[in-house]
PDB file of C-alpha atoms in Angstrom:
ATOM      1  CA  UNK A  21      95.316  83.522  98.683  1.00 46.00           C
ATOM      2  CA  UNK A  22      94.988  86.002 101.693  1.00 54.00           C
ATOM      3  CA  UNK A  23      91.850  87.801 101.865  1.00 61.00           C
ATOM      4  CA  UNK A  24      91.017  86.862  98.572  1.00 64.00           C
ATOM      5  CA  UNK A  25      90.480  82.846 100.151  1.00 67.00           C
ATOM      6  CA  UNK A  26      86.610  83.917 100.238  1.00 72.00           C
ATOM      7  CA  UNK A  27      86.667  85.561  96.090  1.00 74.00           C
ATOM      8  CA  UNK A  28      88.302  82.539  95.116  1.00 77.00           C
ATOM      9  CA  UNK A  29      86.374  79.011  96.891  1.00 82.00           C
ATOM     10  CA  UNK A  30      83.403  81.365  98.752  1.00 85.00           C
ATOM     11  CA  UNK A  31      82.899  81.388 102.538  1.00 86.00           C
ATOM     12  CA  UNK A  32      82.097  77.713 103.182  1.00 90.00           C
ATOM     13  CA  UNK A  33      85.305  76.404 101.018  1.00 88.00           C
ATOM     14  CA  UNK A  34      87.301  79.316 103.479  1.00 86.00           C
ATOM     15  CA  UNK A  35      85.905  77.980 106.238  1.00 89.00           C
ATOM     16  CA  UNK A  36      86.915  74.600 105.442  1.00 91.00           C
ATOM     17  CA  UNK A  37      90.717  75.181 104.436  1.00 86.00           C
ATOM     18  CA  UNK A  38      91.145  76.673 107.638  1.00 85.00           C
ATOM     19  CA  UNK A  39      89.360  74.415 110.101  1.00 90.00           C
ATOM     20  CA  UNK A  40      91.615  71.574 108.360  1.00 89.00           C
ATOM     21  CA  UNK A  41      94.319  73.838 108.762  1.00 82.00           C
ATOM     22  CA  UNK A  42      94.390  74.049 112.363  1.00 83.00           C
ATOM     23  CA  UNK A  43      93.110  70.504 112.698  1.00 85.00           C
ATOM     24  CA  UNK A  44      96.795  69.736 111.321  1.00 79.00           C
ATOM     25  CA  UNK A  45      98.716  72.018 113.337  1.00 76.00           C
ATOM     26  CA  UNK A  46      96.717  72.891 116.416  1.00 77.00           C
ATOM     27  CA  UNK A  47      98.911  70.272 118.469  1.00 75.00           C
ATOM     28  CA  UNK A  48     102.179  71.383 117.220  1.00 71.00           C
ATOM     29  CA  UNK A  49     102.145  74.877 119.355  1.00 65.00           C
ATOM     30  CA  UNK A  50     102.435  78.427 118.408  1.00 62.00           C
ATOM     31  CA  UNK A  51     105.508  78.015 116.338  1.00 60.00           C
ATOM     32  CA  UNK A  52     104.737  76.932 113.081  1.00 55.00           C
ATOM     33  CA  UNK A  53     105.958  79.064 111.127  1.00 56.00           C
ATOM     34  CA  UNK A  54     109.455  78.256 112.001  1.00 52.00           C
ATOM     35  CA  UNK A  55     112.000  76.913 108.242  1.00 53.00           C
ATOM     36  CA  UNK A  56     112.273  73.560 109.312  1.00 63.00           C
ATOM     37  CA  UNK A  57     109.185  72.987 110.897  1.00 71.00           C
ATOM     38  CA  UNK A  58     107.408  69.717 109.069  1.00 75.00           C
ATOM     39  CA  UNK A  59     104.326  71.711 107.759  1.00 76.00           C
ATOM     40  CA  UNK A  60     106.447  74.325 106.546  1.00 78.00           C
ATOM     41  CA  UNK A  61     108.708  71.054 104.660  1.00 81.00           C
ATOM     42  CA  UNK A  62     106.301  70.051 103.158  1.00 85.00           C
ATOM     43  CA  UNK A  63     104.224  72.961 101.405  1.00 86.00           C
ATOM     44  CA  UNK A  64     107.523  73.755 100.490  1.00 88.00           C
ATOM     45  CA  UNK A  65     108.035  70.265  98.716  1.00 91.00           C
ATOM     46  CA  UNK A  66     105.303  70.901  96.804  1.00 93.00           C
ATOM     47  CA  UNK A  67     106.089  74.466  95.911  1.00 93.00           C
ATOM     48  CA  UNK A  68     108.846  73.434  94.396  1.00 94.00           C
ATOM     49  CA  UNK A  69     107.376  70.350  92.490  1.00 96.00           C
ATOM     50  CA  UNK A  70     104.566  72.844  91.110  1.00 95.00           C
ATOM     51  CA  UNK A  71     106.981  75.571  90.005  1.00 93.00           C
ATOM     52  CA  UNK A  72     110.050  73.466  89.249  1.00 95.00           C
ATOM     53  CA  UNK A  73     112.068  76.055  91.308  1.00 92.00           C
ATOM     54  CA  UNK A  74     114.614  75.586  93.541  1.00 92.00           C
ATOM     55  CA  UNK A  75     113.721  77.928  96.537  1.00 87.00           C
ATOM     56  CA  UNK A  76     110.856  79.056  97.927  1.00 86.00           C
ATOM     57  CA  UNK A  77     110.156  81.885 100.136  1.00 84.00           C
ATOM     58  CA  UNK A  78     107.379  83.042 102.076  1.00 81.00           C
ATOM     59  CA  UNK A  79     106.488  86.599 103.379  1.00 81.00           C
ATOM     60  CA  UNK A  80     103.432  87.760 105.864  1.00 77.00           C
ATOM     61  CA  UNK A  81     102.127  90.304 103.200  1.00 83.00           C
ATOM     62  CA  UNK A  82     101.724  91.349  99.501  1.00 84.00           C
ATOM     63  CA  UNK A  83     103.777  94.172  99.984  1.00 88.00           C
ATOM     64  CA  UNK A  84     106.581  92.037 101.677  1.00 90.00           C
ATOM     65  CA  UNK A  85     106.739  90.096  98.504  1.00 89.00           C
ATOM     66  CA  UNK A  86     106.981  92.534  96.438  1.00 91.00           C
ATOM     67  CA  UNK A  87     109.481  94.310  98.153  1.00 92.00           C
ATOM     68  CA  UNK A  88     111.719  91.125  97.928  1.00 92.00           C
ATOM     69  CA  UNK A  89     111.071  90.097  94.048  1.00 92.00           C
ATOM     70  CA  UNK A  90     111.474  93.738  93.328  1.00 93.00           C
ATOM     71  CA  UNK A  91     115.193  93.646  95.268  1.00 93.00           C
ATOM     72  CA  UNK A  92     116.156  90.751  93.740  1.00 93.00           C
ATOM     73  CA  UNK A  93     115.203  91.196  90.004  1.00 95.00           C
ATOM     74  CA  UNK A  94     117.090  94.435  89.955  1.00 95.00           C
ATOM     75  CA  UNK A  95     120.362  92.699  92.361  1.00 96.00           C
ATOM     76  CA  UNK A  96     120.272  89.569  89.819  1.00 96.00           C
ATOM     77  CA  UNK A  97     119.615  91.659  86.561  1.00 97.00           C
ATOM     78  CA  UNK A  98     121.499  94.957  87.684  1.00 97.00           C
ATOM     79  CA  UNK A  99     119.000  97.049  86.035  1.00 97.00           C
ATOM     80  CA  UNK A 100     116.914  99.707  88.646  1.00 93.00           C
ATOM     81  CA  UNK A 101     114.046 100.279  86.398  1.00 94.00           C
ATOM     82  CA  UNK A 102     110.440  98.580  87.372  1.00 94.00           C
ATOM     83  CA  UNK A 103     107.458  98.710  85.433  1.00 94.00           C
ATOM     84  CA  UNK A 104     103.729  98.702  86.696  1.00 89.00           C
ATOM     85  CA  UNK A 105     100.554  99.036  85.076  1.00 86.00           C
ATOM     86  CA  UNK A 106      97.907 101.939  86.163  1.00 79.00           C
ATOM     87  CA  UNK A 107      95.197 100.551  88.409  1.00 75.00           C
ATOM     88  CA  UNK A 108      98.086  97.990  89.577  1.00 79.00           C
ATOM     89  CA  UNK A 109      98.139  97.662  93.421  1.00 78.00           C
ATOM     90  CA  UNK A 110     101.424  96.325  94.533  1.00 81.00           C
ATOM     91  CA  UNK A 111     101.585  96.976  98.241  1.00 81.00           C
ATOM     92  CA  UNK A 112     102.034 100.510 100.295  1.00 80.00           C
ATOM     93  CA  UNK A 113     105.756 100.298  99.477  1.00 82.00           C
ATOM     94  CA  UNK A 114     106.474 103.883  98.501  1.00 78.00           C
ATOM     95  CA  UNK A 115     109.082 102.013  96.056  1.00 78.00           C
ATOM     96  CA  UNK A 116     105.592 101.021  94.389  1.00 79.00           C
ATOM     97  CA  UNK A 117     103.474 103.741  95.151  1.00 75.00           C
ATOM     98  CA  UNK A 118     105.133 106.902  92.270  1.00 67.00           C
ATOM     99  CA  UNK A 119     102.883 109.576  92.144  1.00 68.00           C
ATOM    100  CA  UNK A 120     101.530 112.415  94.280  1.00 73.00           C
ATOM    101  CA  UNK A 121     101.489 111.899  98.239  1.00 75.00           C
ATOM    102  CA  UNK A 122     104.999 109.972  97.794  1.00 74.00           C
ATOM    103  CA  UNK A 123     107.341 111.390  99.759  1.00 75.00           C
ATOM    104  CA  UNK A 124     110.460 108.823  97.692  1.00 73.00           C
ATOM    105  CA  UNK A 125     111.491 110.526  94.371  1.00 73.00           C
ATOM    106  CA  UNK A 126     110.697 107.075  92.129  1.00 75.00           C
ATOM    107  CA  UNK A 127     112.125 107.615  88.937  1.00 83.00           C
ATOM    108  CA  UNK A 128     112.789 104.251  89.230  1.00 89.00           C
ATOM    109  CA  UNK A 129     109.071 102.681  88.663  1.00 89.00           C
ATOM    110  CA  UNK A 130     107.576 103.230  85.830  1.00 88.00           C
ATOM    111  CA  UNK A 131     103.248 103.440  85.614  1.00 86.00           C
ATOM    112  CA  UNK A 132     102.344 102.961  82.344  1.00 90.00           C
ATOM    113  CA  UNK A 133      98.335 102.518  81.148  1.00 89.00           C
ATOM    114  CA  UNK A 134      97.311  98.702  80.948  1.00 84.00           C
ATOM    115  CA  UNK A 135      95.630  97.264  77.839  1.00 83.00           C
ATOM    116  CA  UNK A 136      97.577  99.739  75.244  1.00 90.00           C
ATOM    117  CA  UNK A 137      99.895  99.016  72.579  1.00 95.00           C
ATOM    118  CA  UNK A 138     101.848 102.263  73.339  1.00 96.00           C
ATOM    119  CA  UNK A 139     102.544 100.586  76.575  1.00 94.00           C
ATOM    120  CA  UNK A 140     104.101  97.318  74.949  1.00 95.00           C
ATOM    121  CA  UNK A 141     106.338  99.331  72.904  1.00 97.00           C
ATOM    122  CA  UNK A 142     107.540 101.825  75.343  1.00 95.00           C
ATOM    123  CA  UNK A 143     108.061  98.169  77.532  1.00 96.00           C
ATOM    124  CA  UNK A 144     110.349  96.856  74.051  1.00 97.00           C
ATOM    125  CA  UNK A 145     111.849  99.781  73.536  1.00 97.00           C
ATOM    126  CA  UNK A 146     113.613  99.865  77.481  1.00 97.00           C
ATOM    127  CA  UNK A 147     113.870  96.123  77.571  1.00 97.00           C
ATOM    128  CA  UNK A 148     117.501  96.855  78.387  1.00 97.00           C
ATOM    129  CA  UNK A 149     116.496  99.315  81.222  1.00 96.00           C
ATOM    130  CA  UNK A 150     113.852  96.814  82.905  1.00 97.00           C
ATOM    131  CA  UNK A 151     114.625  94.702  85.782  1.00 97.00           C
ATOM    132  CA  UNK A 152     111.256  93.598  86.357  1.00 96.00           C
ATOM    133  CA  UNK A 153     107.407  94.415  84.891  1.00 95.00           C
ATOM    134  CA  UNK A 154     104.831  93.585  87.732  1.00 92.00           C
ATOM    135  CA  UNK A 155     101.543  92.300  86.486  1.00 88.00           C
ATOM    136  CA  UNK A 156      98.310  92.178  89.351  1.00 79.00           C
ATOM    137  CA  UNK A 157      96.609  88.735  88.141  1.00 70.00           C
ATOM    138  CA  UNK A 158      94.187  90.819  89.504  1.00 66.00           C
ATOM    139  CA  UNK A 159      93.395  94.737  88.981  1.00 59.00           C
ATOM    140  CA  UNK A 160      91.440  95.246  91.916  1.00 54.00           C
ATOM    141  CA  UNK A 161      91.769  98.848  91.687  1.00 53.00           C
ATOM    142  CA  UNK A 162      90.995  99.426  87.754  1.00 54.00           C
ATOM    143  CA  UNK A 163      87.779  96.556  87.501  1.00 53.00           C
ATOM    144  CA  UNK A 164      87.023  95.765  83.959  1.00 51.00           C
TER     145      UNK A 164
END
């Protein structure tokens, strides 16, 4: 979970997952991150047991991720359109980032205000538009 390890299990449980972590792969070498490597195999084993999905991938950021899920829900649906909800943070991706101090013209994201029923409907309404509507499990930037 990135930085938020420490929000989710506290310091100690952090502490824990990564002194086992390297425990496991300390004598393997630098290169771990490599597709075939056997750690790698099997995390993504049970990646694809938990989600019942065929392929996994993996990405050194939030952003990164983003970036990719946003390409390929508007290659697979052909539809440009994204939705995000205000107080959202989806990465420094100016493809994400609509607003003043964005340099990208994005009249292809759309910002709409979380929580509202005008939202929903303006979201039903497009359906046919949308390639993708990003949700942040959680709104860091707009607390309760």
């Amino acid at each position: 979970s990135g930085s938020y390890g420490v929000n989710v299990v506290g310091y100690d449980g952090y502490k824990e997952f990564i002194e086992k972590g390297w425990e496991r792969i300390k004598e393997l070498g630098p290169n771990v991150l490599g597709p075939v490597h056997p750690v790698i195999n099997d995390c993504i084993t049970h990646l694809r047991k938990i989600t019942g999905l065929d392929e996994v991938s993996f990405h050194m950021s939030g952003t990164e991720a983003v970036m990719a899920a946003v390409r390929l829900a508007r290659f697979n649906t052909k539809r440009r359109l994204v939705v995000t909800f205000g107080g959202a943070y989806h990465g420094w991706w100016d493809g994400m980032q609509p607003g003043p101090g964005n340099e990208r013209f994005t009249s292809d994201v759309l910002a709409i205000k979380d929580m509202n029923e005008a939202s929903m409907a303006m979201i039903k309404a497009r359906a046919s538009e949308i390639a993708a509507v990003l949700i942040s499990p959680l709104q860091g930037l707009n607390p309760g």
